[in-house]
Structure formats: structure tokens, C-alpha cells
Amino acid sequence: MNLPLLVDTFAAYLAADRGFSVHTVRSYRSDLANLVEFAAEHGASEPDDLDLELLRDWLWHASTAGLAKSTLARRAAAARGFSGWLEKTNHASTDAAARLKAPKAERHLPRVLNRDQMSEMLQSVAARASSADPVAVRDLAIVELLYASALRVSELTGLSVNDIDHSRLTVRVLGKGSKERVVPFGIPAHRAISDYLERARPQLTGEGAGDAAFFVGARGKRLSPRTVYEMVAHLLAEVPGSGGSGPHTLRHTAATHLLDGGADLRAVQEMLGHASLGTTQLYTHVSTERLRESYRTAHPRA
């Protein structure tokens, strides 16, 4: 079996057996296609030709081409996963990438809105929703829920009508690795969701529509992550400050505000669906940096 076909088989394995997201599978497939092309240029066409020296050379060329450390780290992960799978499935005699390392990805603190900025954004969206335009009413429900429950955009767009528990004020989401969790939301989000269900969704889906998707577009079909990203990016463009401008900014903001308010770190980890506590701890750094900035601007002896 040639390398391109093995890459396709490995990608199918990641999606079906490992539960990797569509985005991750697409990225790994692209990385490995680049590896196969690089290998072919160096006369390597068989699985056992992918030795450690060639793999290191591949990463080195990517580094000299100016690729970000995060991209190099992902490429190394893709190569390690592929190499391990090749050995496990007896397509290669050894796991050549077991000792392959890449530069650690640089960790930047995420963009976070302060409470006043978040409040102003919600007021702006609510003002537009007061026009009774169904898309504006839907957008308010989206922003309220993203902020209230710190959802990923893929989790939000994947929601179905039955995933909302109105009596308990919780939403059931399917996160990374197909792991399910139940996340709470507050009264303002519940009002916005209820208003959307009563006034906007019926107009968007049409009478008698049976689609179970919770958030739908103007044609009544399940809303795409791209549409949500563009809507939130437009809202964030009106807010002063640099950094991320997508739905993840609202997730970062929600997590930071929870910790600022005294929430337990492990509770926030569970709410966000992080596999590692270390990932959640990033937000404690954000809170600490905000405290330092407040100190520098407010304390007379700073």
C-alpha cells in the first residue's frame, strides 16, 4: 500500500476509531500529505523509508520556511501518530517518529473582554434583537449562551432542540473526542434562548419544519460555525483591544470572569471540557495579569 493511500486510511481511522474532530483530521491529513510529498522528493516512497532523519529534515525545512512553532508542533504530532499507527498495523517495521520532537508552541494569553465591555456588547446585541428581526433575536441567544456556558463554536452549532433543559438551566454538549458534558447557563441566557425559540426559530425554519437543529440559519438549516464566527467577529471589531476576534474570545472571557469571581479551578475545567487542568490554568495567568495591570494603574507605589 503506497503512502498517500495509507494517509487516507490513517485519517479515516482517526475520525472513526479515535473520534478526532473534522478540523483535526483535516489538519493531520494536510500535514501528512506534505510529509509524503517531501519524502517523494527525497526518494522515499515506502513506510519504512520514513526514518527519523528524514522526519527531522522535514520539520527543519518547515521551520526555515517560517512556519509557526504551533504548526511545527502539530506536524510532529501528526507524524508521531502516523508512524505509531504504521507499526501497529504492520505497515512499518519500526515506529521511526517515537523520538521526534518539535519546538514547544508559544503560549500567548488569550484576548479577554472586561465586564464593562462584555456588558456593552450584550446591550448592543439586545438592542438589535428588540427590532424582532429573527436573525437578530437568534444572534442574541447565541452570544448569551456562548458567554454563559463558555461553549466552543462547534459545540454551539451542534446543539439540538432537546439538548436544552429549561427547568434545570443546563445544556448538554458534545465536546472534543465525542465527550458529552452538561453545562449550566443563567437567567439572561435562558430569556434569550426562550425568546429565540418562541419568536425567531419558527420564522427561520418555517411552519412544520422538523429539523432538530437548535440554531438555524436564514434558510432553516443548521447554522454553520463560519456564520457564528463572522457574526461574533463583527461584534468584537467594535470593541477596543487587539487579539482574537472569534467565538473563542467569549469562551476565554467567560472562563476568566468565572475565576475572577472565585469559581473553583476544577469546576471551570469541567465546565470547559478540558482534558488537562493545565489548559484551564492558562486563565489563572490571565486573571493574574489583569490584577497586575490594575495594580500598576491604581496603586500609588506601583
CSV table of N, CA and C in Angstrom, one decimal, residues 89-193:
chain,number,residue,atom,x,y,z
A,89,THR,N,-0.1,-1.4,12.8
A,89,THR,CA,-0.9,-2.1,11.7
A,89,THR,C,0.1,-2.9,10.8
A,90,ASN,N,1.3,-3.1,11.2
A,90,ASN,CA,2.3,-3.9,10.5
A,90,ASN,C,2.6,-3.4,9.0
A,91,HIS,N,2.4,-2.1,8.9
A,91,HIS,CA,2.8,-1.5,7.6
A,91,HIS,C,4.3,-1.0,7.6
A,92,ALA,N,4.8,-0.9,8.8
A,92,ALA,CA,6.2,-0.5,9.0
A,92,ALA,C,6.8,-1.3,10.1
A,93,SER,N,8.1,-1.6,10.0
A,93,SER,CA,8.8,-2.5,10.9
A,93,SER,C,9.1,-1.8,12.3
A,94,THR,N,9.2,-0.4,12.3
A,94,THR,CA,9.5,0.3,13.5
A,94,THR,C,8.7,1.6,13.6
A,95,ASP,N,8.6,2.1,14.7
A,95,ASP,CA,8.0,3.4,14.9
A,95,ASP,C,9.1,4.5,14.9
A,96,ALA,N,9.4,5.0,13.7
A,96,ALA,CA,10.5,5.9,13.5
A,96,ALA,C,10.3,7.2,14.1
A,97,ALA,N,9.1,7.7,14.4
A,97,ALA,CA,8.9,9.0,14.9
A,97,ALA,C,8.7,9.0,16.4
A,98,ALA,N,8.9,7.9,17.0
A,98,ALA,CA,8.7,7.9,18.5
A,98,ALA,C,9.6,8.9,19.2
A,99,ARG,N,10.8,9.2,18.7
A,99,ARG,CA,11.7,10.2,19.3
A,99,ARG,C,11.7,11.5,18.6
A,100,LEU,N,10.7,11.7,17.8
A,100,LEU,CA,10.6,13.0,17.0
A,100,LEU,C,10.1,14.1,17.9
A,101,LYS,N,10.8,15.2,18.0
A,101,LYS,CA,10.4,16.3,18.8
A,101,LYS,C,10.3,17.6,18.0
A,102,ALA,N,9.5,18.5,18.4
A,102,ALA,CA,9.3,19.8,17.8
A,102,ALA,C,9.4,20.9,18.8
A,103,PRO,N,9.7,22.1,18.4
A,103,PRO,CA,9.7,23.2,19.3
A,103,PRO,C,8.4,23.4,20.0
A,104,LYS,N,8.4,23.6,21.3
A,104,LYS,CA,7.2,23.8,22.1
A,104,LYS,C,6.4,25.0,21.5
A,105,ALA,N,5.1,24.9,21.4
A,105,ALA,CA,4.4,26.0,20.8
A,105,ALA,C,4.4,27.2,21.8
A,106,GLU,N,4.5,28.4,21.3
A,106,GLU,CA,4.5,29.5,22.2
A,106,GLU,C,3.0,29.7,22.7
A,107,ARG,N,2.9,30.0,24.0
A,107,ARG,CA,1.6,30.2,24.6
A,107,ARG,C,1.4,31.6,24.8
A,108,HIS,N,0.4,32.2,24.1
A,108,HIS,CA,0.0,33.6,24.3
A,108,HIS,C,-1.2,33.6,25.1
A,109,LEU,N,-1.3,34.7,26.0
A,109,LEU,CA,-2.5,34.8,26.7
A,109,LEU,C,-3.6,35.2,25.8
A,110,PRO,N,-4.8,34.6,26.0
A,110,PRO,CA,-5.9,34.9,25.1
A,110,PRO,C,-6.5,36.3,25.3
A,111,ARG,N,-7.2,36.8,24.3
A,111,ARG,CA,-7.9,38.1,24.5
A,111,ARG,C,-9.1,37.8,25.4
A,112,VAL,N,-9.3,38.7,26.3
A,112,VAL,CA,-10.4,38.7,27.2
A,112,VAL,C,-11.0,40.0,27.4
A,113,LEU,N,-12.4,40.1,27.3
A,113,LEU,CA,-13.1,41.4,27.5
A,113,LEU,C,-13.3,41.6,28.9
A,114,ASN,N,-13.2,42.8,29.4
A,114,ASN,CA,-13.6,43.1,30.8
A,114,ASN,C,-15.1,43.1,30.9
A,115,ARG,N,-15.6,43.2,32.2
A,115,ARG,CA,-17.0,43.1,32.4
A,115,ARG,C,-17.8,44.2,31.7
A,116,ASP,N,-17.3,45.4,31.7
A,116,ASP,CA,-18.0,46.5,31.1
A,116,ASP,C,-18.1,46.3,29.6
A,117,GLN,N,-17.0,45.8,29.0
A,117,GLN,CA,-17.0,45.6,27.5
A,117,GLN,C,-18.0,44.5,27.2
A,118,MET,N,-18.0,43.4,28.0
A,118,MET,CA,-19.0,42.4,27.7
A,118,MET,C,-20.4,42.8,27.9
A,119,SER,N,-20.6,43.6,28.9
A,119,SER,CA,-22.0,44.2,29.2
A,119,SER,C,-22.4,45.1,28.0
A,120,GLU,N,-21.5,45.9,27.5
A,120,GLU,CA,-21.9,46.8,26.4
A,120,GLU,C,-22.2,46.0,25.1
A,121,MET,N,-21.4,44.9,24.9
A,121,MET,CA,-21.7,44.1,23.7
A,121,MET,C,-23.0,43.5,23.8
A,122,LEU,N,-23.4,42.9,25.0
A,122,LEU,CA,-24.7,42.3,25.1
A,122,LEU,C,-25.8,43.3,25.0
A,123,GLN,N,-25.6,44.5,25.5
A,123,GLN,CA,-26.6,45.5,25.3
A,123,GLN,C,-26.8,45.9,23.9
A,124,SER,N,-25.7,45.9,23.1
A,124,SER,CA,-25.8,46.3,21.7
A,124,SER,C,-26.6,45.2,20.9
A,125,VAL,N,-26.3,43.9,21.2
A,125,VAL,CA,-27.0,42.8,20.5
A,125,VAL,C,-28.4,42.8,20.9
A,126,ALA,N,-28.7,43.1,22.2
A,126,ALA,CA,-30.1,43.1,22.7
A,126,ALA,C,-30.9,44.2,22.0
A,127,ALA,N,-30.2,45.4,21.8
A,127,ALA,CA,-30.9,46.5,21.1
A,127,ALA,C,-31.3,46.1,19.7
A,128,ARG,N,-30.5,45.4,19.0
A,128,ARG,CA,-30.8,44.9,17.7
A,128,ARG,C,-31.9,43.9,17.7
A,129,ALA,N,-31.9,43.0,18.7
A,129,ALA,CA,-32.9,42.0,18.8
A,129,ALA,C,-34.3,42.6,19.2
A,130,SER,N,-34.3,43.8,19.7
A,130,SER,CA,-35.6,44.4,20.1
A,130,SER,C,-36.4,44.8,18.9
A,131,SER,N,-35.8,44.7,17.7
A,131,SER,CA,-36.5,45.0,16.4
A,131,SER,C,-37.4,43.9,16.0
A,132,ALA,N,-37.2,42.7,16.7
A,132,ALA,CA,-38.0,41.5,16.4
A,132,ALA,C,-37.5,40.8,15.1
A,133,ASP,N,-36.4,41.3,14.5
A,133,ASP,CA,-35.8,40.6,13.4
A,133,ASP,C,-35.3,39.2,13.9
A,134,PRO,N,-35.8,38.1,13.2
A,134,PRO,CA,-35.5,36.8,13.8
A,134,PRO,C,-34.0,36.5,13.8
A,135,VAL,N,-33.2,37.0,12.9
A,135,VAL,CA,-31.7,36.7,12.9
A,135,VAL,C,-31.1,37.5,14.1
A,136,ALA,N,-31.5,38.7,14.4
A,136,ALA,CA,-31.0,39.5,15.5
A,136,ALA,C,-31.4,38.8,16.8
A,137,VAL,N,-32.6,38.3,16.9
A,137,VAL,CA,-33.0,37.6,18.1
A,137,VAL,C,-32.2,36.3,18.3
A,138,ARG,N,-32.0,35.6,17.2
A,138,ARG,CA,-31.1,34.4,17.3
A,138,ARG,C,-29.7,34.8,17.7
A,139,ASP,N,-29.1,35.8,17.2
A,139,ASP,CA,-27.8,36.2,17.5
A,139,ASP,C,-27.6,36.6,19.0
A,140,LEU,N,-28.6,37.2,19.5
A,140,LEU,CA,-28.6,37.5,21.0
A,140,LEU,C,-28.5,36.2,21.8
A,141,ALA,N,-29.3,35.2,21.4
A,141,ALA,CA,-29.3,33.9,22.1
A,141,ALA,C,-28.0,33.3,22.0
A,142,ILE,N,-27.3,33.4,20.8
A,142,ILE,CA,-26.0,32.8,20.6
A,142,ILE,C,-25.0,33.4,21.5
A,143,VAL,N,-24.9,34.8,21.5
A,143,VAL,CA,-23.9,35.5,22.3
A,143,VAL,C,-24.1,35.2,23.8
A,144,GLU,N,-25.4,35.2,24.2
A,144,GLU,CA,-25.7,35.0,25.6
A,144,GLU,C,-25.2,33.6,26.0
A,145,LEU,N,-25.5,32.6,25.2
A,145,LEU,CA,-25.2,31.2,25.5
A,145,LEU,C,-23.7,31.0,25.4
A,146,LEU,N,-23.0,31.5,24.4
A,146,LEU,CA,-21.5,31.4,24.4
A,146,LEU,C,-20.9,32.0,25.6
A,147,TYR,N,-21.3,33.1,26.1
A,147,TYR,CA,-20.7,33.7,27.2
A,147,TYR,C,-21.2,33.0,28.5
A,148,ALA,N,-22.4,32.6,28.6
A,148,ALA,CA,-22.9,32.0,29.8
A,148,ALA,C,-22.3,30.6,30.1
A,149,SER,N,-22.1,29.8,29.0
A,149,SER,CA,-21.7,28.5,29.2
A,149,SER,C,-20.3,28.2,28.7
A,150,ALA,N,-19.6,29.2,28.1
A,150,ALA,CA,-18.2,29.0,27.6
A,150,ALA,C,-18.1,27.9,26.6
A,151,LEU,N,-19.0,27.9,25.7
A,151,LEU,CA,-19.0,26.8,24.7
A,151,LEU,C,-18.0,27.0,23.6
A,152,ARG,N,-17.6,26.0,23.0
A,152,ARG,CA,-16.8,26.1,21.7
A,152,ARG,C,-17.9,26.3,20.6
A,153,VAL,N,-17.5,26.9,19.5
A,153,VAL,CA,-18.4,27.2,18.5
A,153,VAL,C,-19.0,25.9,17.8
A,154,SER,N,-18.1,24.9,17.7
A,154,SER,CA,-18.6,23.6,17.2
A,154,SER,C,-19.6,23.0,18.1
A,155,GLU,N,-19.5,23.2,19.4
A,155,GLU,CA,-20.5,22.6,20.4
A,155,GLU,C,-21.8,23.4,20.2
A,156,LEU,N,-21.7,24.7,20.1
A,156,LEU,CA,-22.9,25.5,19.9
A,156,LEU,C,-23.7,25.1,18.7
A,157,THR,N,-23.0,25.1,17.6
A,157,THR,CA,-23.7,24.8,16.3
A,157,THR,C,-24.2,23.3,16.2
A,158,GLY,N,-23.6,22.5,17.1
A,158,GLY,CA,-24.0,21.1,17.1
A,158,GLY,C,-25.2,20.8,18.0
A,159,LEU,N,-25.7,21.8,18.7
A,159,LEU,CA,-26.8,21.6,19.6
A,159,LEU,C,-28.1,21.2,18.9
A,160,SER,N,-28.9,20.4,19.5
A,160,SER,CA,-30.2,20.1,19.0
A,160,SER,C,-31.2,20.6,20.0
A,161,VAL,N,-32.5,20.7,19.6
A,161,VAL,CA,-33.5,21.3,20.5
A,161,VAL,C,-33.6,20.6,21.8
A,162,ASN,N,-33.5,19.3,21.8
A,162,ASN,CA,-33.6,18.5,23.1
A,162,ASN,C,-32.4,18.6,24.0
A,163,ASP,N,-31.4,19.3,23.6
A,163,ASP,CA,-30.2,19.4,24.4
A,163,ASP,C,-30.3,20.4,25.5
A,164,ILE,N,-31.4,21.3,25.4
A,164,ILE,CA,-31.6,22.3,26.4
A,164,ILE,C,-32.6,21.9,27.4
A,165,ASP,N,-32.2,21.9,28.7
A,165,ASP,CA,-33.0,21.6,29.8
A,165,ASP,C,-33.5,22.9,30.4
A,166,HIS,N,-34.7,23.3,30.1
A,166,HIS,CA,-35.2,24.7,30.6
A,166,HIS,C,-35.5,24.7,32.1
A,167,SER,N,-35.8,23.5,32.6
A,167,SER,CA,-36.1,23.5,34.1
A,167,SER,C,-34.9,23.6,34.9
A,168,ARG,N,-33.8,23.0,34.5
A,168,ARG,CA,-32.6,22.9,35.2
A,168,ARG,C,-31.6,24.0,34.8
A,169,LEU,N,-31.9,24.7,33.7
A,169,LEU,CA,-31.0,25.7,33.1
A,169,LEU,C,-29.6,25.1,32.8
A,170,THR,N,-29.6,24.0,32.0
A,170,THR,CA,-28.4,23.3,31.6
A,170,THR,C,-28.5,23.0,30.1
A,171,VAL,N,-27.3,22.8,29.5
A,171,VAL,CA,-27.3,22.4,28.1
A,171,VAL,C,-26.3,21.2,28.0
A,172,ARG,N,-26.7,20.2,27.2
A,172,ARG,CA,-25.9,19.1,27.0
A,172,ARG,C,-25.1,19.2,25.7
A,173,VAL,N,-23.8,19.2,25.8
A,173,VAL,CA,-23.0,19.4,24.6
A,173,VAL,C,-22.1,18.2,24.4
A,174,LEU,N,-21.7,18.1,23.1
A,174,LEU,CA,-20.8,17.0,22.7
A,174,LEU,C,-19.5,17.7,22.3
A,175,GLY,N,-18.4,17.5,23.2
A,175,GLY,CA,-17.2,18.2,23.1
A,175,GLY,C,-16.1,17.4,22.3
A,176,LYS,N,-14.9,17.8,22.5
A,176,LYS,CA,-13.8,17.1,21.7
A,176,LYS,C,-13.7,15.7,22.1
A,177,GLY,N,-13.4,14.8,21.2
A,177,GLY,CA,-13.3,13.4,21.4
A,177,GLY,C,-14.6,12.8,21.7
A,178,SER,N,-15.7,13.4,21.2
A,178,SER,CA,-17.1,12.9,21.4
A,178,SER,C,-17.4,12.8,22.9
A,179,LYS,N,-16.8,13.6,23.7
A,179,LYS,CA,-17.1,13.5,25.2
A,179,LYS,C,-18.3,14.4,25.5
A,180,GLU,N,-19.3,13.9,26.1
A,180,GLU,CA,-20.5,14.6,26.5
A,180,GLU,C,-20.4,15.2,27.9
A,181,ARG,N,-20.9,16.4,28.0
A,181,ARG,CA,-20.9,17.1,29.3
A,181,ARG,C,-22.2,18.0,29.4
A,182,VAL,N,-22.5,18.3,30.6
A,182,VAL,CA,-23.7,19.1,30.9
A,182,VAL,C,-23.2,20.4,31.5
A,183,VAL,N,-23.6,21.5,30.9
A,183,VAL,CA,-23.1,22.8,31.3
A,183,VAL,C,-24.2,23.8,31.7
A,184,PRO,N,-24.1,24.5,32.8
A,184,PRO,CA,-25.2,25.4,33.2
A,184,PRO,C,-25.2,26.7,32.4
A,185,PHE,N,-26.3,27.4,32.5
A,185,PHE,CA,-26.4,28.8,32.0
A,185,PHE,C,-27.3,29.6,32.9
A,186,GLY,N,-27.3,30.9,32.8
A,186,GLY,CA,-28.0,31.7,33.7
A,186,GLY,C,-29.3,32.2,33.2
A,187,ILE,N,-30.0,33.0,34.0
A,187,ILE,CA,-31.3,33.6,33.7
A,187,ILE,C,-31.3,34.4,32.4
A,188,PRO,N,-30.4,35.4,32.2
A,188,PRO,CA,-30.3,36.2,31.0
A,188,PRO,C,-30.2,35.3,29.7
A,189,ALA,N,-29.4,34.3,29.8
A,189,ALA,CA,-29.3,33.4,28.6
A,189,ALA,C,-30.6,32.6,28.4
A,190,HIS,N,-31.2,32.2,29.5
A,190,HIS,CA,-32.5,31.5,29.4
A,190,HIS,C,-33.6,32.3,28.7
A,191,ARG,N,-33.6,33.6,29.1
A,191,ARG,CA,-34.6,34.5,28.5
A,191,ARG,C,-34.3,34.6,27.0
A,192,ALA,N,-33.0,34.8,26.6
A,192,ALA,CA,-32.7,35.0,25.2
A,192,ALA,C,-33.0,33.7,24.4
A,193,ILE,N,-32.7,32.6,25.0
A,193,ILE,CA,-33.0,31.3,24.4
A,193,ILE,C,-34.5,31.1,24.2
